[in-house]
XYZ file of C-alpha atoms in Angstrom:
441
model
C 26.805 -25.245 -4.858
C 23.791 -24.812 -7.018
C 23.445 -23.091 -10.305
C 21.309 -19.963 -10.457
C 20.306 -17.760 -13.876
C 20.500 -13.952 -13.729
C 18.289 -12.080 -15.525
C 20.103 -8.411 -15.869
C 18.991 -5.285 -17.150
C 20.593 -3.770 -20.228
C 21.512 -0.499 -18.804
C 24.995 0.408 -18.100
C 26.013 -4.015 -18.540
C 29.947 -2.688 -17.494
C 27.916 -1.842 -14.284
C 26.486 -5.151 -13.566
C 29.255 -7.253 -12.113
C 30.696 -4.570 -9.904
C 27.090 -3.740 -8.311
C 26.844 -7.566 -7.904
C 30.035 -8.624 -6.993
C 29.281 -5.374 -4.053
C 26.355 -7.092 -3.043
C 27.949 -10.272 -2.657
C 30.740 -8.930 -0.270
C 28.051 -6.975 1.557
C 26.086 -10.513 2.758
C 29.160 -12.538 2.437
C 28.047 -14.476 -0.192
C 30.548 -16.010 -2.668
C 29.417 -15.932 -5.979
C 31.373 -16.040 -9.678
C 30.317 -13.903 -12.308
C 32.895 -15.069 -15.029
C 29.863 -16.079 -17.132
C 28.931 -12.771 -17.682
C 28.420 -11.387 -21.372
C 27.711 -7.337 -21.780
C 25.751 -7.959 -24.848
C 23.244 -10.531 -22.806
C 20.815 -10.343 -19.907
C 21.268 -13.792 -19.117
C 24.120 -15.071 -16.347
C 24.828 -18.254 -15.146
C 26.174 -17.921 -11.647
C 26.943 -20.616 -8.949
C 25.669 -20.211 -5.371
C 25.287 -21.782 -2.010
C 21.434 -21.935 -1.834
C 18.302 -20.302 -2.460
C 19.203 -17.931 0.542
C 22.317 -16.479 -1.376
C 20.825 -15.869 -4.344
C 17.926 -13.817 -2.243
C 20.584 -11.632 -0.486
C 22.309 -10.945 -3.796
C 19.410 -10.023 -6.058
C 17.034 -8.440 -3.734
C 18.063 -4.862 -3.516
C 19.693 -4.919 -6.790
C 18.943 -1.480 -9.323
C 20.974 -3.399 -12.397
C 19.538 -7.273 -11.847
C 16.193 -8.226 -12.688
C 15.503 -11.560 -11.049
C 17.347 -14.790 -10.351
C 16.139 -18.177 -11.172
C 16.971 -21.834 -9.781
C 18.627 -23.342 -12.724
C 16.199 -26.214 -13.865
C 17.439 -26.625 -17.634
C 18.637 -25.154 -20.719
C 19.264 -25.803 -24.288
C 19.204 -24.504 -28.039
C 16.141 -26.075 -28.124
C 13.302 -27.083 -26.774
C 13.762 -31.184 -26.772
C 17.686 -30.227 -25.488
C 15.686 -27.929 -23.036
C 13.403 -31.079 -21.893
C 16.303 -33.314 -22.083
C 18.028 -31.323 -19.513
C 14.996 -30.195 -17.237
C 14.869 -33.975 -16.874
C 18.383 -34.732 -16.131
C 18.767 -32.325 -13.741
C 15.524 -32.378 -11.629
C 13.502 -35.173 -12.079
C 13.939 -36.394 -8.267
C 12.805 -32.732 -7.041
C 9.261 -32.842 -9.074
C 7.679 -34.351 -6.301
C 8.541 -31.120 -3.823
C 6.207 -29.513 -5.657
C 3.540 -32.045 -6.569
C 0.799 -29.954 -5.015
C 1.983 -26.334 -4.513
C 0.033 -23.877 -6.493
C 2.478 -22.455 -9.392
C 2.713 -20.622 -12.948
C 4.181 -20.103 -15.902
C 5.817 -17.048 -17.166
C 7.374 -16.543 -20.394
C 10.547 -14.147 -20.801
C 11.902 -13.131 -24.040
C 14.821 -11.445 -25.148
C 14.838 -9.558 -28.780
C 12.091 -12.499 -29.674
C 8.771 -13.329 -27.836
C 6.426 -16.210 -28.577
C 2.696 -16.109 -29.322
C -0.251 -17.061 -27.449
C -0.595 -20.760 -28.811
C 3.102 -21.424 -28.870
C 3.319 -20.709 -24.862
C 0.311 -23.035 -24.419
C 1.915 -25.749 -26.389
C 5.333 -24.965 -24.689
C 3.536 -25.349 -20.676
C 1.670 -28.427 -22.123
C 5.699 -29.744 -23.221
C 6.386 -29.995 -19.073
C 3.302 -31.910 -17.830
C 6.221 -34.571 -17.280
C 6.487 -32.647 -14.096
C 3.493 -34.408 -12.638
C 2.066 -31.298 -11.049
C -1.216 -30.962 -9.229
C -1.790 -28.095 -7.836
C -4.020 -25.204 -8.257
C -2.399 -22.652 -11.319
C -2.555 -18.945 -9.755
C -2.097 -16.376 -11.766
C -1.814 -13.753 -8.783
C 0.050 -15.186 -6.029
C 1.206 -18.506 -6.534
C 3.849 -20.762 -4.416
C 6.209 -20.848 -7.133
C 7.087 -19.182 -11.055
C 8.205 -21.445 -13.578
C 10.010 -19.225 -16.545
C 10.948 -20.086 -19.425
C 13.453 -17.654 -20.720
C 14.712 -16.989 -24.069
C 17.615 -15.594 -26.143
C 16.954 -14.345 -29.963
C 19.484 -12.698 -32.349
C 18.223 -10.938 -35.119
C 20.065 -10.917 -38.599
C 20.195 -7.826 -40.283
C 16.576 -5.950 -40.038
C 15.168 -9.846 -39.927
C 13.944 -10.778 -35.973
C 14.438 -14.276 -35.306
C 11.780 -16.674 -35.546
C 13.235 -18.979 -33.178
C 15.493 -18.386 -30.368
C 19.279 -19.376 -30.176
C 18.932 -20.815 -26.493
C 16.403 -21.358 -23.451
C 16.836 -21.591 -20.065
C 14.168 -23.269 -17.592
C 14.051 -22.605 -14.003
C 12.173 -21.382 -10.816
C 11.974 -17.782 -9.773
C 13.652 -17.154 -6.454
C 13.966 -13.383 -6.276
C 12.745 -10.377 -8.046
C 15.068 -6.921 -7.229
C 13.665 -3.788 -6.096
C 14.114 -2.534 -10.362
C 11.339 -4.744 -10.612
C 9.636 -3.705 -7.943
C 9.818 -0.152 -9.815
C 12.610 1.542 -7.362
C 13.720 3.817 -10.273
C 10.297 5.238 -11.017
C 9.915 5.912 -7.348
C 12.966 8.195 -7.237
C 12.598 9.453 -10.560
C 13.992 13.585 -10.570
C 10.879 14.314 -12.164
C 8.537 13.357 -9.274
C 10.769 14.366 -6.746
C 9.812 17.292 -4.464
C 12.880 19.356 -4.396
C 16.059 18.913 -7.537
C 18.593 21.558 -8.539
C 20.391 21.803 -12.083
C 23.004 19.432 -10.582
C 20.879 16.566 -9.220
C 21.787 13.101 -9.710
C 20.146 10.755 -12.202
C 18.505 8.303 -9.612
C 19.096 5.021 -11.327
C 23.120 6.086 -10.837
C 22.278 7.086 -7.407
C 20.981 3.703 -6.199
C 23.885 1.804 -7.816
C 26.229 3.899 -6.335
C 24.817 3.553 -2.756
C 24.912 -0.450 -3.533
C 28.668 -0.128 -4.972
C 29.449 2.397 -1.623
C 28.249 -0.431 0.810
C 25.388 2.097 2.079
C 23.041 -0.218 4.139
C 21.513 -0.472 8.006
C 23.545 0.670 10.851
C 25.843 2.456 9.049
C 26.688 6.301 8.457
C 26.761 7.754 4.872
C 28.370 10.905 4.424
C 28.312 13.030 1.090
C 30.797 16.186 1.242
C 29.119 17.546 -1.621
C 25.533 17.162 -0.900
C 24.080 19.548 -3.489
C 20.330 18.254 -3.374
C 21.253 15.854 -1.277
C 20.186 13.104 -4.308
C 23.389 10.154 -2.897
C 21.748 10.577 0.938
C 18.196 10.021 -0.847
C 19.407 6.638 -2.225
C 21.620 5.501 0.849
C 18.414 5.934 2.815
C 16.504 4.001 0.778
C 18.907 0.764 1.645
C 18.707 2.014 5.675
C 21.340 4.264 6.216
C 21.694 6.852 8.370
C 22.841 10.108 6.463
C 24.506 12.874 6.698
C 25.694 15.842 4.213
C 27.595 18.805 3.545
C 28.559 21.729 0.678
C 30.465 24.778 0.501
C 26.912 26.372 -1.140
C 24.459 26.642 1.653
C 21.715 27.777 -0.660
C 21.465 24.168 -1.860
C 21.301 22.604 1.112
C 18.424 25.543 2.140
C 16.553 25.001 -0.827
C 13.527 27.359 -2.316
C 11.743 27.436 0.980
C 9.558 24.893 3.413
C 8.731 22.083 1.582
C 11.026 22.455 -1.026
C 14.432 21.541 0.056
C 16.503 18.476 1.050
C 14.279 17.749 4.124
C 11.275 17.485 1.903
C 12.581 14.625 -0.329
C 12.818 12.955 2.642
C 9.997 13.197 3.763
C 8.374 12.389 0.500
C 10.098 8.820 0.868
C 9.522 8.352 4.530
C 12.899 8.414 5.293
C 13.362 11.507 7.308
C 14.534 10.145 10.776
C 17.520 8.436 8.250
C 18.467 12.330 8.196
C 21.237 13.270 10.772
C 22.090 16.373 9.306
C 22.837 19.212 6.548
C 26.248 21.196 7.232
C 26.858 24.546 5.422
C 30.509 23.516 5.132
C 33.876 23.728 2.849
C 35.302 20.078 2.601
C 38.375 21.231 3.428
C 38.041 22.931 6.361
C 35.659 20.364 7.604
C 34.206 20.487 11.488
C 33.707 17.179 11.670
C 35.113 15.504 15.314
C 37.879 13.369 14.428
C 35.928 10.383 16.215
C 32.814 10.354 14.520
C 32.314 6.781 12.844
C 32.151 7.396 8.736
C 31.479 3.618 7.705
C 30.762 5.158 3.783
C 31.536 8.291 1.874
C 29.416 8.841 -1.209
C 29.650 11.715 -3.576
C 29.561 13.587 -6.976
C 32.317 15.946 -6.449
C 31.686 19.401 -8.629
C 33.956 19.402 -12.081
C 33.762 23.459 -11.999
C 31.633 23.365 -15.421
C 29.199 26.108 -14.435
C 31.566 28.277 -12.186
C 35.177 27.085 -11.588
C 36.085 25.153 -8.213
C 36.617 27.149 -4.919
C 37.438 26.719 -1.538
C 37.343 28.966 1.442
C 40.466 30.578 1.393
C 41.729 34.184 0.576
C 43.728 34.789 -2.794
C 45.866 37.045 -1.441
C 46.616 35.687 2.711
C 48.529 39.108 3.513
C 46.136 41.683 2.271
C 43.394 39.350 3.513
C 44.695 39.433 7.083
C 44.442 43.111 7.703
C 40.949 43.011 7.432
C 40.601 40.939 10.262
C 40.178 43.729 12.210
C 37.401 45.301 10.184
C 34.619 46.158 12.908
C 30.899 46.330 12.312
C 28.364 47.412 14.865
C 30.997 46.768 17.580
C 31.826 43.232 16.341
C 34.571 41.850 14.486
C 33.259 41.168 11.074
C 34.642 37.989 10.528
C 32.936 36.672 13.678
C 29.189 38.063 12.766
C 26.496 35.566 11.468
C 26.122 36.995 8.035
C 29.825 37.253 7.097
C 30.341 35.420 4.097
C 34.213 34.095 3.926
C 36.156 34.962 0.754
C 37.211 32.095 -1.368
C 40.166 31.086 -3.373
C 40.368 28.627 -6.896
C 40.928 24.993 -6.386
C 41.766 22.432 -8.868
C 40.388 19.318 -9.462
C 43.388 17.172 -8.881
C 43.436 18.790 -5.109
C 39.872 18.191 -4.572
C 40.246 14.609 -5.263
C 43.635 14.651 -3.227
C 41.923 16.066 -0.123
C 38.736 13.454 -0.827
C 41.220 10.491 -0.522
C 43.217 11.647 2.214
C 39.606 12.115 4.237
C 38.643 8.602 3.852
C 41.643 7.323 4.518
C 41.482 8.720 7.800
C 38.196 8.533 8.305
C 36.984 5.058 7.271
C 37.049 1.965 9.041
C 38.535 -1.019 7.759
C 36.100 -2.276 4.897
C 34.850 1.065 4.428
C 33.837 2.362 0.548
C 34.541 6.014 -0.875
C 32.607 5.825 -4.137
C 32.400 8.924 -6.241
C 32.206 10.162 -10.073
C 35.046 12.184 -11.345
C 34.953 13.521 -15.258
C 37.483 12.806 -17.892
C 37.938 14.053 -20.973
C 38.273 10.460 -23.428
C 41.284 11.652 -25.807
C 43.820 11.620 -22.859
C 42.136 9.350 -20.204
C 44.912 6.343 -19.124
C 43.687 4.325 -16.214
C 46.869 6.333 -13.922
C 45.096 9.267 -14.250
C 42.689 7.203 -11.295
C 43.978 8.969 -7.681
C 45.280 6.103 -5.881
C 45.837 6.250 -1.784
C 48.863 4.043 0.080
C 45.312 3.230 2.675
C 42.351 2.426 -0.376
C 42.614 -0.339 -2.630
C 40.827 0.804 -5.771
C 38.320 -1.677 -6.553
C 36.520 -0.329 -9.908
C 36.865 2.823 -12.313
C 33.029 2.851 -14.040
C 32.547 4.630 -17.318
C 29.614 6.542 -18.399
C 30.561 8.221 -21.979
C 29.759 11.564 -23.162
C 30.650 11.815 -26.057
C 34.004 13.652 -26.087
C 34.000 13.262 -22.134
C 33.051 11.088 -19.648
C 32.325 10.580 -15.808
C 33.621 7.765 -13.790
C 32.557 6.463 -11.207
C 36.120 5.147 -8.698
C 35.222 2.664 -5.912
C 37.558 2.226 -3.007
C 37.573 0.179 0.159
C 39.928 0.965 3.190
C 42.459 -1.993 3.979
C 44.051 -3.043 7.364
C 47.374 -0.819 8.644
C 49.959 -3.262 6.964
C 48.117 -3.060 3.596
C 50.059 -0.343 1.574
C 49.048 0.753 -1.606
C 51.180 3.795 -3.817
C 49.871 7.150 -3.203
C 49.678 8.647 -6.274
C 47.726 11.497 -8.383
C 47.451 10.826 -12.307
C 46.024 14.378 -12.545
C 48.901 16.034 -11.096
C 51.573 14.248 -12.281
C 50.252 14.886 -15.757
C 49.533 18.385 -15.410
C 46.481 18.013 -17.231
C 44.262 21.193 -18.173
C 41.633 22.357 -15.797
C 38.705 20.176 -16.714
C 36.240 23.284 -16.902
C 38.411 25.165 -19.683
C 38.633 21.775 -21.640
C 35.080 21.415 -21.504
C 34.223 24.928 -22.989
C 36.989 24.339 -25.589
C 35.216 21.036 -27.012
C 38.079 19.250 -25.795
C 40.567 19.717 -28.300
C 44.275 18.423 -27.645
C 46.328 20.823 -26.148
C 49.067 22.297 -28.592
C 51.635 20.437 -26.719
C 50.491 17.558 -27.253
C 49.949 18.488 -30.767
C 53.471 19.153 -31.592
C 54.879 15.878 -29.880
């Protein structure tokens, strides 16, 4: 095992080990991430080779780079010291490959003549190759930590790290400007943020050979990002009008198409959830979705309200056809709660995931009354993360589960129900005050 330095982004950092730790079980690669501080961008990790650390950074959205671990110190001579130490027999590998040096700093940077001084510091190394700028054999970073103090920035950094690049991830190679919602062709008031998108496909296992399904397409913004890592997709919603779009060009195909990704589109289903036509044998290997929180218009099913006035107007004729049975009959719906929805979602992958297949998807909570039982649970899915992204006075989650063998058994259980807690949507409107019961308790 080798030591390897991860250079993270500072986005969502209670994100970062679960999308890694995900890519690690996707290419079998054993990695610990113990080292890993929220309030840094800098990991020390321990891999197999230079291979591993390749398959875990590459399509990361939340890692930067990775680095072989050459050195590091609080300062430069412990730096040196180190760099020596470690890798003084391995100079000679790269005697005469063409390299550079890159500098990467963190709340600090150095100036011109200090990084010139610093690169003169390793001509220990005994290199001779050519220095390219553009596209050499190998990077040399030097990367650095500062802390400020106060309104003060540090004029020298607390610790440095040495080491050769060995991957950059597709963030770097600009993957979240590339699906920005702003330059995409077709988005609806309920389109998902595309940096959330990506990590969720990596989290949900989406990847080559296998089948993504979202039951709540929407804009189809989750089957976007699965494609993007090689699935093959495939999508549903109760709203058809969503899934149609505002006309040629400007619907779900069209993103696809902007992306090049449109044979990774199976196809768009006009379709409750739970009365779902899919055959019982179709191979699901990930389900990915934002189920709707019934903010804008409360959740509904297909369904009638009232089943026994409902059934005498099955006979209703029009044009010498059962009404029910013509193309443009539109079938009544019925309310549906939030704790059902998720209830139903579970049940589905339970049944229809293989063994080692995800179900990731974001469900809201309001943060005065959020315990961690309020998480569904399923006797079939081992929950494997519960992701906060804050709100304010609410926040969405994103819960990752992955389907264990038959003799696995897990408690089937729903927080939600159990609690009898108030329908998200009125809590919302209401700013979220406690409920008077609770109140008087």
């Amino acid at each position: 095992m080798k030591e390897y330095l991860v250079l993270l982004a500072q986005q969502y950092p209670e994100f970062r080990c679960p999308e890694l730790e995900s890519l690690a079980a996707l290419h079998n690669v054993t990695v610990d991430l113990s080292q890993h501080n929220p309030e840094s961008p800098f990991m020390v990790v321990r891999l197999e080779d230079d291979d591993a650390a390749k398959k875990l950074m590459y399509r990361s959205v939340l890692g930067r780079r990775i680095y072989e671990l050459w050195g590091h110190g609080t300062t430069l001579d412990e730096l040196h010291s180190d760099v020596k130490s470690r890798m003084a027999s391995n100079f000679d590998a790269y005697k005469h490959s063409s390299f550079k040096f890159d500098f990467i700093g963190y709340m600090g940077k150095r100036s011109t003549t200090e990084k010139r001084q610093i690169i003169d510091g390793f001509r220990y190394t005994g290199w001779e190759g050519k220095i390219d700028l553009k596209n050499p054999d190998n990077v040399f970073t030097v990367l650095e930590e500062y802390h400020t103090v106060g309104q003060e920035k540090a004029s020298k950094p607390d610790h440095l790290w040495f080491g050769r690049e060995i991957q950059q991830s597709l963030r770097e190679a600009n993957i979240i400007q590339k699906y920005d919602l702003k330059t995409r062709t077709y988005i609806g008031t309920t389109s998902f943020d595309a940096e959330l998108s990506l990590v969720t496909a990596n989290l949900g296992h989406a990847g080559p050979n296998k089948l993504v399904y979202d039951p709540f397409a929407g804009t189809g913004s989750f089957l976007v990002a699965a494609a993007n890592f090689g699935s093959l997709t495939m999508g549903s919603d109760i709203d058809a009008r969503a899934l149609r779009g505002k006309g040629p060009g400007k619907d779900i195909h069209a993103n696809f198409k902007q992306y090049g990704t449109s044979v990774q589109l199976v196809d768009l289903m006009g379709m409750d959830f739970t009365h779902n036509a899919l055959r019982p044998s179709l191979a699901i290997d990930s389900i990915i979705c934002d189920p709707p929180y019934g903010v804008r218009e409360g959740l509904k099913v297909c369904g009638a309200r009232n089943p026994e006035r409902a059934a005498g107007r099955e006979n209703v004729v029009i044009e010498g056809e059962k009404a029910h049975l013509r193309r443009d009959f539109i079938p009544p719906k019925k309310p549906y709660s939030l704790s059902s929805m998720l209830e139903d979602l579970l049940q589905f992958a339970a049944e229809r995931l293989p063994v080692g297949g995800r179900l990731a998807f974001w469900m809201p909570t309001a943060n005065d009354d959020f315990e961690e039982t309020l998480i569904p649970q399923h006797e079939r899915l081992e929950l494997l993360y519960h992701l906060e992204q804050e709100f304010h006075k609410w926040s969405r989650r994103l819960v990752v589960y992955v389907k264990r063998e038959e003799q696995w058994r897990n408690v089937t259980r729903n927080g939600l129900r159990e609690r009898n807690i108030t329908d998200f949507r009125q809590r919302y409107f209401d700013g979220f005050k406690k409920e008077s019961t609770e109140e008087t308790e």
